[in-house]
Amino acid sequence: MRLKFLFFPIILIISISLFIGFIWPEITKIQTLEKSKNDINANLQDIQNKKNAISQIKTKINNSGDSESLVDNYLPENKSEEKIINNVNFLATSSGVSLVNISVKDQAQITPTNTQISNVNVETASTSTSTGTGKDALLDETTIVVNGDYDKIKLFLDQLEKISIYNKIKSVTITSQETQGEGENKPKTFISANIVVNFGYVNSSKINGVKLAVTQPKLDEEVIQVLKDYVSDKSPVFERDAAERINPFMAN
Amino acid sequence: MTTINLYQNNEKSAQSASQVTANMGFIFSLSILIITILAIAGLKFASYEIDKENVSLQADLDQQTNSLVGLDDLQKVVSLENKLALIRSNLQITNKSVGRIKMTDILGSIEKDMAPGVVLKTYTYEGDGKVKVNFTTSNFSDSAKQILNFKKSAYFSNAALSNISRSEKEIESEMTMNIKNKK
């Protein structure tokens, strides 16, 4: 009888010990595992959403016709000095100004722009602020010197801003100069413009999709439309032109 | 005369009640022990199952993650979005129009502010909306008019005279100013 009465406190002590020693740690472990499971599920859902968003944006890009090539041509992924020189020369000719000089400096000498990316649809998860999201445009500083009439220089400037290459006019200096002349050769006034333009491009690098937060499957169509309307369609046909030469040190 | 032994009956009843209580206590204690052991077993099983499920989910997540790294479509989309954002920022696109300063607009504004008899010699746009002009006049009155024109201009602000000097032929003035509507 006494043993039976003693049994209850003994069992109680054993039960409490078991609870402290086994049940509570197990409950804690299950809670941790559940949390981990929820995190994994959330990540899986996020990846699925990203894939859906990417797929939808890709469909939109494909449906938007030449938008992708328009943007790629406007802001290429490689330096294209040849395109800059060719386009500027074409613009000078079509505007009626005389292209005196053009020089292109390497982008390494230029501080990259503080261009801030307002990624509407895609932004890096690590930096939700507007600074440093994505990549800045790298710039080639080009100095262009043209001579001509004032209205033609204005036309050239207008066309230069609308050139089909990402650009930012850094400075413009227009000066009027007089030529020396005597007798019948009266002194003439001519206008010279020195324009410093930054032409841009972006380097491509492999993107880790996990670090990206793709939010809405929406393409910034406003920019594409504005670009289509803004960029001048005046651009020369520019293709590789090479022929075998017997002596490359001699002119044709 | 009959004698009833009430005392003996009470002792038996008390003993019986005590035994029942002890039995119930024993069963109760045993139940607690069984429940505790069952709970341990149940929790261990649940923990094992969740752990197994997590391993499976983690493997799935790793696979999905790897499929997202270096994805060509993603590469294209991100690249295009990045470019569009850069273009938007550079052209300052708002309400479907380009908002950045047009060089021809600045020249147009100077044209509107020019007084008669004043000749522009040098115009310099220095970036960030800063403009420097050198102009010549034949007399100080025209110079003063032109300085006032720029100071009262609807297109420029902070117009200030940097230098004015008279040479043999003309009076040359230099002014700096900011474009008003610069964002």
Short mmCIF file of C-alpha atoms in Angstrom, two decimals:
data_model
loop_
_atom_site.label_atom_id
_atom_site.label_comp_id
_atom_site.label_asym_id
_atom_site.label_seq_id
_atom_site.Cartn_x
_atom_site.Cartn_y
_atom_site.Cartn_z
CA MET A 1 0.00 0.00 0.00
CA ARG A 2 2.74 2.39 0.99
CA LEU A 3 4.56 1.58 -2.26
CA LYS A 4 1.47 2.50 -4.22
CA PHE A 5 1.36 5.87 -2.47
CA LEU A 6 5.04 6.41 -3.12
CA PHE A 7 4.57 5.49 -6.77
CA PHE A 8 2.79 8.78 -7.64
CA PRO A 9 5.55 11.19 -6.57
CA ILE A 10 8.17 8.91 -8.14
CA ILE A 11 6.28 8.85 -11.45
CA LEU A 12 5.74 12.59 -11.23
CA ILE A 13 9.45 13.18 -10.77
CA ILE A 14 10.25 10.77 -13.63
CA SER A 15 7.66 12.46 -15.88
CA ILE A 16 8.99 15.94 -15.12
CA SER A 17 12.51 14.73 -15.77
CA LEU A 18 11.44 13.19 -19.08
CA PHE A 19 9.66 16.42 -20.02
CA ILE A 20 12.72 18.51 -19.26
CA GLY A 21 15.16 16.03 -20.72
CA PHE A 22 13.34 14.86 -23.83
CA ILE A 23 9.97 16.44 -24.54
CA TRP A 24 10.94 20.11 -24.33
CA PRO A 25 14.13 19.77 -26.45
CA GLU A 26 12.09 17.82 -28.97
CA ILE A 27 9.40 20.51 -29.08
CA THR A 28 12.11 23.14 -29.60
CA LYS A 29 13.67 21.04 -32.35
CA ILE A 30 10.30 20.64 -34.08
CA GLN A 31 9.71 24.39 -33.87
CA THR A 32 13.10 25.02 -35.50
CA LEU A 33 12.45 22.44 -38.17
CA GLU A 34 9.03 23.94 -38.88
CA LYS A 35 10.58 27.38 -39.22
CA SER A 36 13.22 25.99 -41.55
CA LYS A 37 10.53 24.24 -43.57
CA ASN A 38 8.55 27.47 -43.90
CA ASP A 39 11.69 29.32 -45.02
CA ILE A 40 12.45 26.70 -47.66
CA ASN A 41 8.84 26.81 -48.86
CA ALA A 42 8.98 30.60 -49.03
CA ASN A 43 12.22 30.43 -51.04
CA LEU A 44 10.71 27.86 -53.38
CA GLN A 45 7.67 30.07 -53.85
CA ASP A 46 9.95 33.06 -54.47
CA ILE A 47 11.92 31.16 -57.11
CA GLN A 48 8.70 30.03 -58.74
CA ASN A 49 7.43 33.62 -58.77
CA LYS A 50 10.72 34.76 -60.28
CA LYS A 51 10.50 32.16 -62.98
CA ASN A 52 6.92 33.16 -63.76
CA ALA A 53 7.87 36.84 -63.80
CA ILE A 54 10.90 36.19 -66.02
CA SER A 55 8.81 34.11 -68.36
CA GLN A 56 6.16 36.83 -68.61
CA ILE A 57 8.71 39.60 -69.15
CA LYS A 58 10.47 37.49 -71.77
CA THR A 59 7.16 36.99 -73.57
CA LYS A 60 6.61 40.73 -73.47
CA ILE A 61 10.09 41.37 -74.84
CA ASN A 62 9.49 38.91 -77.65
CA ASN A 63 6.10 40.46 -78.37
CA SER A 64 7.46 44.00 -78.39
CA GLY A 65 9.22 43.43 -81.68
CA ASP A 66 12.49 45.28 -82.13
CA SER A 67 12.50 46.86 -78.67
CA GLU A 68 15.29 44.66 -77.40
CA SER A 69 17.55 45.41 -80.35
CA LEU A 70 16.69 49.11 -80.13
CA VAL A 71 17.79 49.23 -76.50
CA ASP A 72 20.82 47.02 -77.15
CA ASN A 73 21.94 49.26 -79.99
CA TYR A 74 21.35 52.41 -77.96
CA LEU A 75 23.23 51.11 -74.94
CA PRO A 76 25.53 48.33 -76.13
CA GLU A 77 27.43 45.94 -73.94
CA ASN A 78 30.75 46.73 -75.56
CA LYS A 79 32.64 49.83 -76.50
CA SER A 80 31.76 51.00 -79.99
CA GLU A 81 34.09 53.85 -80.88
CA GLU A 82 33.70 53.02 -84.56
CA LYS A 83 29.96 53.57 -84.30
CA ILE A 84 30.49 56.87 -82.46
CA ILE A 85 32.97 58.17 -85.07
CA ASN A 86 30.82 57.02 -87.98
CA ASN A 87 27.60 58.46 -86.55
CA VAL A 88 29.18 61.80 -85.58
CA ASN A 89 30.74 62.14 -89.02
CA PHE A 90 27.38 61.32 -90.62
CA LEU A 91 25.61 63.89 -88.43
CA ALA A 92 28.18 66.57 -89.25
CA THR A 93 27.72 65.95 -92.96
CA SER A 94 23.93 65.89 -92.77
CA SER A 95 23.84 69.04 -90.59
CA GLY A 96 26.15 70.93 -92.94
CA VAL A 97 28.95 71.56 -90.47
CA SER A 98 32.59 70.81 -90.92
CA LEU A 99 33.94 68.15 -88.58
CA VAL A 100 37.35 69.49 -87.60
CA ASN A 101 38.33 66.91 -85.02
CA ILE A 102 37.02 64.04 -82.98
CA SER A 103 38.85 62.31 -80.17
CA VAL A 104 37.71 59.45 -77.99
CA LYS A 105 39.21 58.85 -74.56
CA ASP A 106 39.13 55.49 -72.87
CA GLN A 107 36.45 55.02 -70.25
CA ALA A 108 39.09 54.11 -67.66
CA GLN A 109 40.00 57.77 -67.54
CA ILE A 110 36.42 58.76 -66.86
CA THR A 111 34.65 58.53 -63.58
CA PRO A 112 31.46 56.50 -64.08
CA THR A 113 28.22 58.39 -63.85
CA ASN A 114 26.23 58.56 -60.69
CA THR A 115 23.34 57.21 -62.67
CA GLN A 116 20.81 55.85 -60.30
CA ILE A 117 18.73 52.96 -61.35
CA SER A 118 15.13 53.14 -60.41
CA ASN A 119 14.56 49.51 -61.20
CA VAL A 120 10.84 49.27 -61.40
CA ASN A 121 10.62 45.60 -61.91
CA VAL A 122 13.93 44.10 -61.08
CA GLU A 123 16.07 45.13 -58.18
CA THR A 124 18.79 43.51 -56.19
CA ALA A 125 17.63 42.17 -52.92
CA SER A 126 20.74 43.25 -51.11
CA THR A 127 20.31 46.90 -52.03
CA SER A 128 16.79 48.11 -52.01
CA THR A 129 17.89 51.75 -52.12
CA SER A 130 18.17 53.55 -55.39
CA THR A 131 21.96 53.73 -55.35
CA GLY A 132 24.06 51.07 -56.89
CA THR A 133 21.30 48.83 -58.06
CA GLY A 134 22.35 47.16 -61.23
CA LYS A 135 25.33 48.49 -63.14
CA ASP A 136 26.35 51.99 -64.05
CA ALA A 137 26.96 52.94 -67.63
CA LEU A 138 30.61 53.15 -68.53
CA LEU A 139 31.46 56.20 -70.53
CA ASP A 140 33.78 57.12 -73.34
CA GLU A 141 34.56 60.82 -73.32
CA THR A 142 34.47 62.13 -76.85
CA THR A 143 35.54 65.60 -77.85
CA ILE A 144 34.06 66.86 -81.08
CA VAL A 145 35.11 70.07 -82.82
CA VAL A 146 32.92 71.41 -85.61
CA ASN A 147 32.89 74.61 -87.61
CA GLY A 148 29.97 76.09 -89.43
CA ASP A 149 27.07 78.48 -89.37
CA TYR A 150 25.24 79.05 -86.12
CA ASP A 151 21.97 77.47 -87.24
CA LYS A 152 23.82 74.45 -88.60
CA ILE A 153 25.73 74.02 -85.36
CA LYS A 154 22.40 74.18 -83.52
CA LEU A 155 21.05 71.51 -85.81
CA PHE A 156 24.15 69.40 -85.23
CA LEU A 157 23.74 69.75 -81.45
CA ASP A 158 20.08 68.78 -81.69
CA GLN A 159 20.93 65.73 -83.77
CA LEU A 160 23.84 64.82 -81.53
CA GLU A 161 21.56 64.60 -78.51
CA LYS A 162 19.24 62.34 -80.46
CA ILE A 163 22.02 60.14 -81.80
CA SER A 164 21.25 56.44 -81.47
CA ILE A 165 23.96 55.90 -78.84
CA TYR A 166 23.54 56.48 -75.09
CA ASN A 167 24.99 59.95 -74.57
CA LYS A 168 25.32 62.79 -72.16
CA ILE A 169 26.65 66.15 -73.28
CA LYS A 170 29.19 67.21 -70.71
CA SER A 171 30.09 70.63 -72.03
CA VAL A 172 29.61 72.83 -75.07
CA THR A 173 31.74 75.79 -76.01
CA ILE A 174 30.75 77.88 -78.99
CA THR A 175 33.05 80.67 -80.07
CA SER A 176 32.92 83.10 -82.92
CA GLN A 177 36.20 83.81 -84.61
CA GLU A 178 37.25 86.11 -87.38
CA THR A 179 39.51 85.13 -90.24
CA GLN A 180 42.33 87.43 -91.21
CA GLY A 181 41.72 89.13 -94.52
CA GLU A 182 43.00 91.99 -96.59
CA GLY A 183 41.74 93.74 -99.73
CA GLU A 184 39.12 91.68 -101.51
CA ASN A 185 39.41 88.92 -98.93
CA LYS A 186 37.32 90.55 -96.26
CA PRO A 187 37.59 89.10 -92.77
CA LYS A 188 34.90 86.51 -92.18
CA THR A 189 33.28 85.40 -88.99
CA PHE A 190 32.94 81.71 -88.45
CA ILE A 191 31.62 79.79 -85.51
CA SER A 192 33.43 76.90 -83.91
CA ALA A 193 31.91 74.49 -81.39
CA ASN A 194 33.83 72.27 -79.02
CA ILE A 195 31.52 69.62 -77.64
CA VAL A 196 32.46 67.08 -74.98
CA VAL A 197 30.07 64.14 -74.96
CA ASN A 198 30.06 61.01 -72.87
CA PHE A 199 28.93 57.99 -74.84
CA GLY A 200 27.95 55.03 -72.75
CA TYR A 201 27.90 51.27 -72.70
CA VAL A 202 27.43 48.61 -70.04
CA ASN A 203 29.55 45.59 -69.38
CA SER A 204 27.64 42.36 -69.12
CA SER A 205 28.38 39.84 -66.41
CA LYS A 206 26.74 36.65 -65.24
CA ILE A 207 23.81 37.33 -63.02
CA ASN A 208 22.93 35.27 -60.01
CA GLY A 209 19.18 35.03 -60.12
CA VAL A 210 18.92 34.00 -56.50
CA LYS A 211 20.18 37.38 -55.34
CA LEU A 212 17.65 39.19 -57.46
CA ALA A 213 14.20 40.12 -56.37
CA VAL A 214 12.00 40.03 -59.44
CA THR A 215 8.83 41.67 -58.39
CA GLN A 216 6.32 42.50 -61.06
CA PRO A 217 6.31 41.04 -64.53
CA LYS A 218 6.29 44.47 -66.11
CA LEU A 219 8.57 45.92 -68.76
CA ASP A 220 9.29 49.65 -68.73
CA GLU A 221 7.50 50.25 -72.00
CA GLU A 222 7.40 54.01 -71.45
CA VAL A 223 11.18 54.22 -71.89
CA ILE A 224 11.05 52.05 -75.01
CA GLN A 225 8.32 54.22 -76.53
CA VAL A 226 10.10 57.47 -75.66
CA LEU A 227 13.34 56.07 -77.04
CA LYS A 228 11.63 55.11 -80.30
CA ASP A 229 10.23 58.63 -80.66
CA TYR A 230 13.32 60.47 -79.43
CA VAL A 231 16.22 58.75 -81.08
CA SER A 232 16.98 59.99 -84.55
CA ASP A 233 16.44 57.44 -87.26
CA LYS A 234 19.17 59.18 -89.23
CA SER A 235 21.98 56.71 -88.99
CA PRO A 236 24.32 55.56 -91.68
CA VAL A 237 24.53 52.01 -92.91
CA PHE A 238 27.62 50.75 -91.23
CA GLU A 239 29.07 47.38 -92.11
CA ARG A 240 32.44 45.72 -92.16
CA ASP A 241 34.29 46.56 -95.35
CA ALA A 242 37.50 44.66 -95.95
CA ALA A 243 39.30 43.41 -99.01
CA GLU A 244 42.58 41.63 -99.37
CA ARG A 245 45.41 44.01 -100.12
CA ILE A 246 48.76 43.07 -101.60
CA ASN A 247 50.61 45.87 -99.82
CA PRO A 248 48.76 47.32 -96.83
CA PHE A 249 51.42 50.06 -96.53
CA MET A 250 50.44 51.50 -99.87
CA ALA A 251 47.26 53.38 -100.67
CA ASN A 252 45.04 51.92 -103.34
CA MET B 1 -29.92 -8.74 23.67
CA THR B 2 -28.15 -8.36 20.44
CA THR B 3 -24.70 -6.70 20.10
CA ILE B 4 -23.85 -4.90 16.86
CA ASN B 5 -20.12 -4.44 16.15
CA LEU B 6 -20.14 -1.10 14.42
CA TYR B 7 -16.42 -0.46 14.96
CA GLN B 8 -15.35 -3.43 12.87
CA ASN B 9 -17.52 -2.35 9.95
CA ASN B 10 -16.04 1.21 9.90
CA GLU B 11 -12.46 -0.10 9.80
CA LYS B 12 -13.23 -2.31 6.78
CA SER B 13 -14.93 0.55 4.95
CA ALA B 14 -11.99 2.88 5.57
CA GLN B 15 -9.54 0.25 4.44
CA SER B 16 -11.55 -0.34 1.29
CA ALA B 17 -11.75 3.39 0.50
CA SER B 18 -8.03 3.78 1.05
CA GLN B 19 -7.31 0.86 -1.28
CA VAL B 20 -9.53 2.35 -4.00
CA THR B 21 -7.76 5.70 -3.68
CA ALA B 22 -4.37 4.00 -3.83
CA ASN B 23 -5.38 2.01 -6.89
CA MET B 24 -6.70 5.09 -8.65
CA GLY B 25 -3.54 7.00 -7.77
CA PHE B 26 -1.48 4.14 -9.14
CA ILE B 27 -3.47 4.06 -12.37
CA PHE B 28 -3.24 7.83 -12.64
CA SER B 29 0.52 7.75 -12.09
CA LEU B 30 0.91 4.96 -14.60
CA SER B 31 -1.18 6.91 -17.10
CA ILE B 32 1.08 9.93 -16.67
CA LEU B 33 4.11 7.78 -17.35
CA ILE B 34 2.50 6.17 -20.40
CA ILE B 35 1.38 9.54 -21.76
CA THR B 36 4.86 10.96 -21.24
CA ILE B 37 6.48 8.04 -23.04
CA LEU B 38 3.91 8.24 -25.86
CA ALA B 39 4.52 11.98 -26.15
CA ILE B 40 8.26 11.40 -26.46
CA ALA B 41 7.69 8.75 -29.11
CA GLY B 42 5.21 10.97 -30.99
CA LEU B 43 7.48 13.97 -30.93
CA LYS B 44 10.48 11.92 -32.05
CA PHE B 45 8.45 10.57 -34.96
CA ALA B 46 7.13 14.02 -35.90
CA SER B 47 10.65 15.47 -35.71
CA TYR B 48 11.98 12.67 -37.91
CA GLU B 49 9.21 13.20 -40.47
CA ILE B 50 9.69 16.98 -40.64
CA ASP B 51 13.43 16.55 -40.88
CA LYS B 52 12.98 14.10 -43.76
CA GLU B 53 10.60 16.50 -45.50
CA ASN B 54 13.06 19.37 -45.02
CA VAL B 55 15.88 17.39 -46.59
CA SER B 56 13.67 16.70 -49.59
CA LEU B 57 12.58 20.34 -49.84
CA GLN B 58 16.16 21.58 -49.49
CA ALA B 59 17.23 19.32 -52.36
CA ASP B 60 14.38 20.72 -54.44
CA LEU B 61 15.36 24.27 -53.49
CA ASP B 62 19.00 23.65 -54.43
CA GLN B 63 17.92 22.30 -57.80
CA GLN B 64 15.60 25.25 -58.43
CA THR B 65 18.29 27.71 -57.29
CA ASN B 66 20.87 26.19 -59.62
CA SER B 67 18.41 26.42 -62.48
CA LEU B 68 18.04 30.14 -61.79
CA VAL B 69 21.78 30.92 -61.77
CA GLY B 70 23.02 31.91 -65.20
CA LEU B 71 19.58 31.55 -66.73
CA ASP B 72 19.74 33.09 -70.19
CA ASP B 73 16.26 34.53 -70.04
CA LEU B 74 16.96 36.08 -66.66
CA GLN B 75 20.23 37.44 -67.98
CA LYS B 76 18.43 39.10 -70.88
CA VAL B 77 15.61 40.44 -68.75
CA VAL B 78 17.89 41.88 -66.08
CA SER B 79 20.22 43.34 -68.68
CA LEU B 80 17.32 44.97 -70.53
CA GLU B 81 15.76 46.28 -67.33
CA ASN B 82 19.11 47.67 -66.23
CA LYS B 83 19.58 49.41 -69.56
CA LEU B 84 16.05 50.81 -69.50
CA ALA B 85 16.62 52.17 -66.02
CA LEU B 86 19.88 53.80 -67.11
CA ILE B 87 18.23 55.32 -70.17
CA ARG B 88 15.30 56.58 -68.10
CA SER B 89 17.70 58.20 -65.68
CA ASN B 90 19.91 59.70 -68.40
CA LEU B 91 17.06 61.10 -70.49
CA GLN B 92 15.11 61.97 -67.33
CA ILE B 93 11.95 60.48 -68.75
CA THR B 94 8.74 61.54 -67.05
CA ASN B 95 5.21 61.44 -68.42
CA LYS B 96 6.34 59.89 -71.68
CA SER B 97 8.68 62.74 -72.49
CA VAL B 98 12.38 63.51 -72.27
CA GLY B 99 13.07 65.90 -69.43
CA ARG B 100 16.79 66.49 -69.72
CA ILE B 101 18.09 69.88 -70.75
CA LYS B 102 18.32 70.35 -74.50
CA MET B 103 21.38 72.22 -75.67
CA THR B 104 19.35 73.95 -78.38
CA ASP B 105 16.83 75.15 -75.77
CA ILE B 106 19.60 76.90 -73.84
CA LEU B 107 20.83 78.57 -77.01
CA GLY B 108 17.24 79.51 -77.81
CA SER B 109 16.90 81.11 -74.37
CA ILE B 110 20.05 83.16 -74.90
CA GLU B 111 18.75 84.27 -78.30
CA LYS B 112 15.59 85.59 -76.61
CA ASP B 113 17.58 87.54 -74.00
CA MET B 114 19.98 89.25 -76.37
CA ALA B 115 19.75 93.03 -76.55
CA PRO B 116 20.35 94.97 -79.78
CA GLY B 117 23.97 95.90 -80.39
CA VAL B 118 25.30 93.01 -78.34
CA VAL B 119 27.39 90.30 -79.97
CA LEU B 120 27.97 86.94 -78.34
CA LYS B 121 31.60 85.92 -78.60
CA THR B 122 31.72 82.76 -76.53
CA TYR B 123 29.05 80.54 -75.09
CA THR B 124 29.99 77.75 -72.71
CA TYR B 125 27.67 75.16 -71.21
CA GLU B 126 29.66 73.71 -68.31
CA GLY B 127 27.29 70.91 -67.33
CA ASP B 128 25.01 70.82 -64.27
CA GLY B 129 23.00 73.69 -65.73
CA LYS B 130 25.82 76.24 -65.60
CA VAL B 131 26.31 78.62 -68.48
CA LYS B 132 29.08 81.13 -69.14
CA VAL B 133 28.84 83.79 -71.85
CA ASN B 134 31.23 86.38 -73.23
CA PHE B 135 29.70 89.20 -75.20
CA THR B 136 30.92 92.43 -76.72
CA THR B 137 29.27 95.79 -77.11
CA SER B 138 30.30 99.13 -78.51
CA ASN B 139 29.31 101.05 -75.40
CA PHE B 140 28.77 100.56 -71.68
CA SER B 141 25.07 101.28 -71.98
CA ASP B 142 24.51 98.21 -74.15
CA SER B 143 26.63 96.14 -71.79
CA ALA B 144 24.51 97.24 -68.86
CA LYS B 145 21.30 96.43 -70.78
CA GLN B 146 22.55 92.96 -71.58
CA ILE B 147 23.60 92.32 -67.97
CA LEU B 148 20.11 93.38 -66.87
CA ASN B 149 18.51 91.14 -69.50
CA PHE B 150 20.30 88.10 -68.17
CA LYS B 151 19.59 89.04 -64.56
CA LYS B 152 15.89 89.46 -65.31
CA SER B 153 15.80 86.46 -67.61
CA ALA B 154 12.93 84.02 -67.45
CA TYR B 155 15.33 81.21 -68.35
CA PHE B 156 18.37 81.90 -66.21
CA SER B 157 19.01 82.55 -62.54
CA ASN B 158 21.98 83.64 -60.44
CA ALA B 159 23.27 85.71 -63.35
CA ALA B 160 26.45 87.42 -62.27
CA LEU B 161 29.02 89.53 -64.04
CA SER B 162 32.48 87.96 -63.76
CA ASN B 163 34.43 90.48 -65.74
CA ILE B 164 34.04 93.58 -67.89
CA SER B 165 36.86 95.30 -69.72
CA ARG B 166 37.29 97.81 -72.51
CA SER B 167 39.66 97.10 -75.35
CA GLU B 168 40.59 99.22 -78.33
CA LYS B 169 37.57 98.19 -80.39
CA GLU B 170 34.90 97.06 -77.97
CA ILE B 171 33.75 96.36 -74.47
CA GLU B 172 33.93 92.73 -73.48
CA SER B 173 31.84 91.27 -70.65
CA GLU B 174 31.75 87.85 -69.09
CA MET B 175 28.75 86.49 -67.20
CA THR B 176 27.92 83.23 -65.47
CA MET B 177 24.41 81.98 -64.78
CA ASN B 178 22.34 78.89 -64.09
CA ILE B 179 19.54 77.43 -66.13
CA LYS B 180 16.29 77.98 -64.25
CA ASN B 181 14.33 74.90 -65.08
CA LYS B 182 17.21 72.55 -64.37
CA LYS B 183 15.91 69.54 -62.42
#
